[in-house]
PDB file of C-alpha atoms and ligand atoms in Angstrom:
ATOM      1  CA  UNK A   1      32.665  92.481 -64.875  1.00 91.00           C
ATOM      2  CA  UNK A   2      29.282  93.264 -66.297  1.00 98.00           C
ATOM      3  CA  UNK A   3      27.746  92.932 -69.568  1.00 98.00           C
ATOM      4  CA  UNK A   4      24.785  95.136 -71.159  1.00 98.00           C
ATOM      5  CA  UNK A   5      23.046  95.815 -74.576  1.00 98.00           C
ATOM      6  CA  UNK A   6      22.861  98.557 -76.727  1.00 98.00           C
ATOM      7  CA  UNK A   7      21.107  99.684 -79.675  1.00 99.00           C
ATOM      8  CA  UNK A   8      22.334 102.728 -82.146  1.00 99.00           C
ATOM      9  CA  UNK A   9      18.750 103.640 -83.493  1.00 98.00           C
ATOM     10  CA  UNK A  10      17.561 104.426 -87.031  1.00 98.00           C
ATOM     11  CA  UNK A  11      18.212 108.088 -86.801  1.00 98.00           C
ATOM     12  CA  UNK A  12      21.481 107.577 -85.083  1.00 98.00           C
ATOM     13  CA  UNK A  13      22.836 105.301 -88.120  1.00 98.00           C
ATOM     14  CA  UNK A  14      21.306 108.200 -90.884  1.00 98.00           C
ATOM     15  CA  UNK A  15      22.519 110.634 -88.918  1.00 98.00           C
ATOM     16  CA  UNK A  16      26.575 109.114 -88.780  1.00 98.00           C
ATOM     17  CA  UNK A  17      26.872 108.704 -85.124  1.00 98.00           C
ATOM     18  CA  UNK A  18      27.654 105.376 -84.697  1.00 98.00           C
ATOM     19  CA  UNK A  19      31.323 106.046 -84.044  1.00 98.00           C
ATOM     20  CA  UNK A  20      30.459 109.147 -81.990  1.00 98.00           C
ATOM     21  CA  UNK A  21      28.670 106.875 -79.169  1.00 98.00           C
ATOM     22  CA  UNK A  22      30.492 103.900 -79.396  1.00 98.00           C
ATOM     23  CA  UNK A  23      33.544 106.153 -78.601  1.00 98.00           C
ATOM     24  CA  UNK A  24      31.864 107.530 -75.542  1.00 98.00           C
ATOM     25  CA  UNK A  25      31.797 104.128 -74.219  1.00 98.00           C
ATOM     26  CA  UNK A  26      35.281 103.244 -74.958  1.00 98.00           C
ATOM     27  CA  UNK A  27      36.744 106.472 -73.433  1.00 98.00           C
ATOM     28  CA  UNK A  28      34.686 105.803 -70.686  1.00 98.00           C
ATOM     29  CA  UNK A  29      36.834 102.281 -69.557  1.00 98.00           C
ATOM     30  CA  UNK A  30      34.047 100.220 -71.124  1.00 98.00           C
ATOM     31  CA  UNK A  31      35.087  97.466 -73.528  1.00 98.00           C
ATOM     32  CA  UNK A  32      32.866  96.382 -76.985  1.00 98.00           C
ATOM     33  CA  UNK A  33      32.507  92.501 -76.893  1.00 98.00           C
ATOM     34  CA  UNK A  34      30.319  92.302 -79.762  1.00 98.00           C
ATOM     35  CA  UNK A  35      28.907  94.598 -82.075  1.00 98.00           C
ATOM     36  CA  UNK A  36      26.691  94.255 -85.590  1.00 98.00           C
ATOM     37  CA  UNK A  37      24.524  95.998 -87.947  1.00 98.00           C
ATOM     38  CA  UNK A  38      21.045  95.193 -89.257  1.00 98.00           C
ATOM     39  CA  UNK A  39      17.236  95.769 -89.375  1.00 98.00           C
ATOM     40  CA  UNK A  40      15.580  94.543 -86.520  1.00 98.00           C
ATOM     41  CA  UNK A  41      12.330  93.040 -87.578  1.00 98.00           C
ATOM     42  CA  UNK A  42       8.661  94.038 -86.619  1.00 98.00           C
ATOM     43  CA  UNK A  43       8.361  90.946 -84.366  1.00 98.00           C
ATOM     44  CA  UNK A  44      11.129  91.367 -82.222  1.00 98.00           C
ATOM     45  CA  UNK A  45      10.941  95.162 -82.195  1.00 98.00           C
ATOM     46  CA  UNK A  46       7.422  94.282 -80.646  1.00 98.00           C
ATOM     47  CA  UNK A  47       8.541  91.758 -78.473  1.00 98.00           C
ATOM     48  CA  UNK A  48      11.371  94.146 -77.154  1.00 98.00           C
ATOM     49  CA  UNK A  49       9.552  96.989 -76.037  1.00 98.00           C
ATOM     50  CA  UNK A  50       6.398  94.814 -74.449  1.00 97.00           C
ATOM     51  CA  UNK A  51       7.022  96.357 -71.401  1.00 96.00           C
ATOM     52  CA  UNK A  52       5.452  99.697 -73.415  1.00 98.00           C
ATOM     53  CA  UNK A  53       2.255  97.659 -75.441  1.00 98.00           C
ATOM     54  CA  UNK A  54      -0.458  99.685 -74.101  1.00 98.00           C
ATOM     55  CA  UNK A  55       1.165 103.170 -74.246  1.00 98.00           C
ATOM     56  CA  UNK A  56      -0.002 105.652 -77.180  1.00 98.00           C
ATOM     57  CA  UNK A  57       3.157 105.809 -78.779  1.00 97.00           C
ATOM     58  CA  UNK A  58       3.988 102.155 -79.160  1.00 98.00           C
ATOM     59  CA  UNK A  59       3.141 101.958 -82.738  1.00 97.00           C
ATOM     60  CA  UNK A  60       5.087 104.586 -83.422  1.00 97.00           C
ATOM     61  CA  UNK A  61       7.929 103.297 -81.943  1.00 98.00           C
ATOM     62  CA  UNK A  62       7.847 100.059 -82.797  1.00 98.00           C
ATOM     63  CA  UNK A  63       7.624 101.822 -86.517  1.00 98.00           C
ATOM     64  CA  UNK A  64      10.592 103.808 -85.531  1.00 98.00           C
ATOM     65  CA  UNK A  65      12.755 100.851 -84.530  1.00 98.00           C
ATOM     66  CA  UNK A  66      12.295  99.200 -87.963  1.00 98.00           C
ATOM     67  CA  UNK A  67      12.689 102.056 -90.195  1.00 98.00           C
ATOM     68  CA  UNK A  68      16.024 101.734 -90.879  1.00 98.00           C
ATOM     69  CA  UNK A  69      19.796 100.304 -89.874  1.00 98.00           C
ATOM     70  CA  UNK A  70      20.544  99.825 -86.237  1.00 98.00           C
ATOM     71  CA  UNK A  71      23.631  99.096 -84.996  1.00 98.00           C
ATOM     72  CA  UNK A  72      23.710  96.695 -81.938  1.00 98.00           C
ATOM     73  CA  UNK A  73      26.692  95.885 -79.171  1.00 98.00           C
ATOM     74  CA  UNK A  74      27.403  93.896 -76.205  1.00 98.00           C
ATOM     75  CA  UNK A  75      29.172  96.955 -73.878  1.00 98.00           C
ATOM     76  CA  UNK A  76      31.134  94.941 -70.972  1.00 98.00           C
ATOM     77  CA  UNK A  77      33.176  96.441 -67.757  1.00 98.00           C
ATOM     78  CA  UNK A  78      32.620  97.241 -64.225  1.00 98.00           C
ATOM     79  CA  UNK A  79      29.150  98.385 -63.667  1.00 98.00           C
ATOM     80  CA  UNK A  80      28.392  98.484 -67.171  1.00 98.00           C
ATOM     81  CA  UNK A  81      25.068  98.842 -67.027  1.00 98.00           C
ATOM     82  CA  UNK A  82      25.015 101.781 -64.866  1.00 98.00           C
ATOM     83  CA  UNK A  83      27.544 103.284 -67.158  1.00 98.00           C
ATOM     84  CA  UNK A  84      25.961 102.943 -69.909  1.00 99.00           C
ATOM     85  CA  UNK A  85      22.584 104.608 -68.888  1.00 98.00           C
ATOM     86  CA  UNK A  86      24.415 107.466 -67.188  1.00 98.00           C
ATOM     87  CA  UNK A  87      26.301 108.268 -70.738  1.00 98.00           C
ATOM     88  CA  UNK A  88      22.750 107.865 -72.303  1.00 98.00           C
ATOM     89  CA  UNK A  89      21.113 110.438 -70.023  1.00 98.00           C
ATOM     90  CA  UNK A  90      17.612 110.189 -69.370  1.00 98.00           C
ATOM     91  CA  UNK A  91      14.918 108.792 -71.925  1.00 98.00           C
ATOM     92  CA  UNK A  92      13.746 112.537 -72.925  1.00 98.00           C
ATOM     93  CA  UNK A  93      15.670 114.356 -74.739  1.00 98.00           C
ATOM     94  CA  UNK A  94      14.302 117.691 -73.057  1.00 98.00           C
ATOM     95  CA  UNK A  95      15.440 116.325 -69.777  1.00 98.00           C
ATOM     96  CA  UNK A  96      18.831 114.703 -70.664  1.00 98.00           C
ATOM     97  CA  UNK A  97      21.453 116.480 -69.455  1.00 98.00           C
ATOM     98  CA  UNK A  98      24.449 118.421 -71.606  1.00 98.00           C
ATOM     99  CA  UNK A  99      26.821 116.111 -72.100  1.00 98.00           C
ATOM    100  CA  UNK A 100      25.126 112.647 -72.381  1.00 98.00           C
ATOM    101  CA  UNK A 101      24.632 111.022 -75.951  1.00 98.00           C
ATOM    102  CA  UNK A 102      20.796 112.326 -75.719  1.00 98.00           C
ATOM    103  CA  UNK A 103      21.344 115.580 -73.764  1.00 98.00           C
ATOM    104  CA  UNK A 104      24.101 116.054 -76.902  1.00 98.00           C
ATOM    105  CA  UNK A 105      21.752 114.865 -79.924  1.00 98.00           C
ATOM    106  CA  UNK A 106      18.401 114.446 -79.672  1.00 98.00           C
ATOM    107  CA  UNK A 107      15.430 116.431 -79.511  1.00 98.00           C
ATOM    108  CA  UNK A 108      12.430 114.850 -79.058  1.00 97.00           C
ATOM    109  CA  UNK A 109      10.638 111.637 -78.420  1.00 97.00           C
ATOM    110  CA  UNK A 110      11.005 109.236 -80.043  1.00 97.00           C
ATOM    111  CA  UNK A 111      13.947 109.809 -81.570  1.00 97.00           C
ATOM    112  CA  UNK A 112      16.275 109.745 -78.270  1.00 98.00           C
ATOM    113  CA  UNK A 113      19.493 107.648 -80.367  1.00 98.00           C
ATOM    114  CA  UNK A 114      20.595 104.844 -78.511  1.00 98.00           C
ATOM    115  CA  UNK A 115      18.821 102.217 -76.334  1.00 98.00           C
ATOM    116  CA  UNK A 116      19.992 100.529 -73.357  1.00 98.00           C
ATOM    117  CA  UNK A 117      19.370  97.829 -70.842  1.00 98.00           C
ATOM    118  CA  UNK A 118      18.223  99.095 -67.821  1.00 98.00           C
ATOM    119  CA  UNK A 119      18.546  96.167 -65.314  1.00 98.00           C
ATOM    120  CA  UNK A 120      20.876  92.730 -65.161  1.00 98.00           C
ATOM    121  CA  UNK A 121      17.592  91.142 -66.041  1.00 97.00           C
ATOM    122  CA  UNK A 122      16.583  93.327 -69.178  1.00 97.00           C
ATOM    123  CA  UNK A 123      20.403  92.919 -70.360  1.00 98.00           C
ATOM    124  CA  UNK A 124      20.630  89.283 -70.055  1.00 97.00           C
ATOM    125  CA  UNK A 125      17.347  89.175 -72.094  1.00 97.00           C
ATOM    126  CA  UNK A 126      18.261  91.613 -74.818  1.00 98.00           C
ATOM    127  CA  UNK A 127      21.550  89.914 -75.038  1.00 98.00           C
ATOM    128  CA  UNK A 128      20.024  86.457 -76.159  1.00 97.00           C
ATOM    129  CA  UNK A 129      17.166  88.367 -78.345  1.00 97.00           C
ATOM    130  CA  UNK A 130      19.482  90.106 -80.148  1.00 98.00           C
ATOM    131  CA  UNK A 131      22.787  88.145 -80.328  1.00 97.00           C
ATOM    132  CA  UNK A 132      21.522  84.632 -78.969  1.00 93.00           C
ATOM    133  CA  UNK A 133      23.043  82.445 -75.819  1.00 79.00           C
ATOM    134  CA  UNK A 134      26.379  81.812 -77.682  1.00 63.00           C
ATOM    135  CA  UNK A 135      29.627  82.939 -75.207  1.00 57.00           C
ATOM    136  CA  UNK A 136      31.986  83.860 -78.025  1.00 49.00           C
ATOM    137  CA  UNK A 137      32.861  87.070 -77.232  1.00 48.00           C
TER     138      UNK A 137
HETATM  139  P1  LIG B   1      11.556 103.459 -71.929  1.00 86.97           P
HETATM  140  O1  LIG B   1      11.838 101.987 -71.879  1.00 86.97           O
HETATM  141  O2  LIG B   1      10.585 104.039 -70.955  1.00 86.97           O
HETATM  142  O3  LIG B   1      12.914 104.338 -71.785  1.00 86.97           O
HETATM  143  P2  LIG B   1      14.450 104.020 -72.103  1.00 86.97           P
HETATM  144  O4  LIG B   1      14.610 103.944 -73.597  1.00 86.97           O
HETATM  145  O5  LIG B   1      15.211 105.212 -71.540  1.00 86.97           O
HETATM  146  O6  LIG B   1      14.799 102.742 -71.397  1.00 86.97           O
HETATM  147  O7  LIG B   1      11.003 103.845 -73.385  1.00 86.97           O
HETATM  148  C1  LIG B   1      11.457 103.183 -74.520  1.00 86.97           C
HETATM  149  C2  LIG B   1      11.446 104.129 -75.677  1.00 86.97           C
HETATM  150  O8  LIG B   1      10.123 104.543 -75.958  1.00 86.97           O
HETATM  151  C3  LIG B   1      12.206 105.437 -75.445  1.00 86.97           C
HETATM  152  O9  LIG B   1      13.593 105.301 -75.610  1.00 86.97           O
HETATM  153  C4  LIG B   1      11.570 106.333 -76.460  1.00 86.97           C
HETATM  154  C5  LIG B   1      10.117 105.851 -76.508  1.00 86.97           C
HETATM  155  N1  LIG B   1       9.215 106.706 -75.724  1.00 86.97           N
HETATM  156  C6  LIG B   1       8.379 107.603 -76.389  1.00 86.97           C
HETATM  157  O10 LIG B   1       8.399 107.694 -77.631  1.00 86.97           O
HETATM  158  N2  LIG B   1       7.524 108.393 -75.661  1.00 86.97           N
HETATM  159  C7  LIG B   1       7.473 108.338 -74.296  1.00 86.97           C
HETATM  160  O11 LIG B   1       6.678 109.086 -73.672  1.00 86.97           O
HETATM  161  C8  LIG B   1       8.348 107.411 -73.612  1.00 86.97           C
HETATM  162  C9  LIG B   1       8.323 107.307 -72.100  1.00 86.97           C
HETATM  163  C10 LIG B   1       9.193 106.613 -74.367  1.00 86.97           C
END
């Protein structure tokens, strides 16, 4: 059993697609342990995409991230993680394939829908960023 994070970005919320994705990981075998919505504040939109500080676009992003309600959820099940970013598809929307929640409805950068973890690392991290060390689930 394996746990990972995901975020339901700004446009995804406006756009009504929360139920859409979260469904795709359900059918999929994968069960939702926790799930919330919110506004994810400047700081720890910052802090969460670090890993991207020097890159051209990071203010943008980071702007992105906070513009609106995001809807966040522990995903858990075998290989979850893997899962997960295979339903995603690939971080461009011009390159995800037909079929994955970013081949299906998104675009363009930055605007891609969902976030997930990419690594048992990155998940454990995001986990306790975004819905603290508590084992409630
Ligand atoms: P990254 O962590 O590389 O990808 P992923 O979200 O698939 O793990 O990038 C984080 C986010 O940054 C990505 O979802 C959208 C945005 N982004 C851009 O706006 N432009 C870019 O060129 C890249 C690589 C990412």
């Amino acid at each position: 059993m394996e746990r990972t994070f995901i975020i339901i970005k700004p446009e995804g919320v406006r756009r009504g697609l929360i139920g859409e994705v979260l469904s795709r990981f359900e059918r999929k075998g994968l069960r939702i342990a926790r799930l919330t919505t919110g506004h994810i504040p400047e700081k720890v939109a910052r802090e969460h995409y670090a890993h991207l500080k020097d890159k051209p676009f990071f203010d943008e992003l980071v702007e992105y991230m906070t513009s609106g309600m995001v809807c966040m959820a522990i995903i858990e099940g075998p290989n979850a993680i893997q899962h997960v970013r295979s339903l995603i598809g690939a971080t461009n929307p011009v390159e995800a394939a037909p079929g994955t929640i970013r081949g299906d409805f998104a675009t363009e950068l930055p605007y891609n829908i969902v976030h997930a973890s990419d690594s048992p690392e990155t998940a454990i991290a995001e986990i306790a960023r975004f819905f603290g060390t508590e084992e409630d689930a």
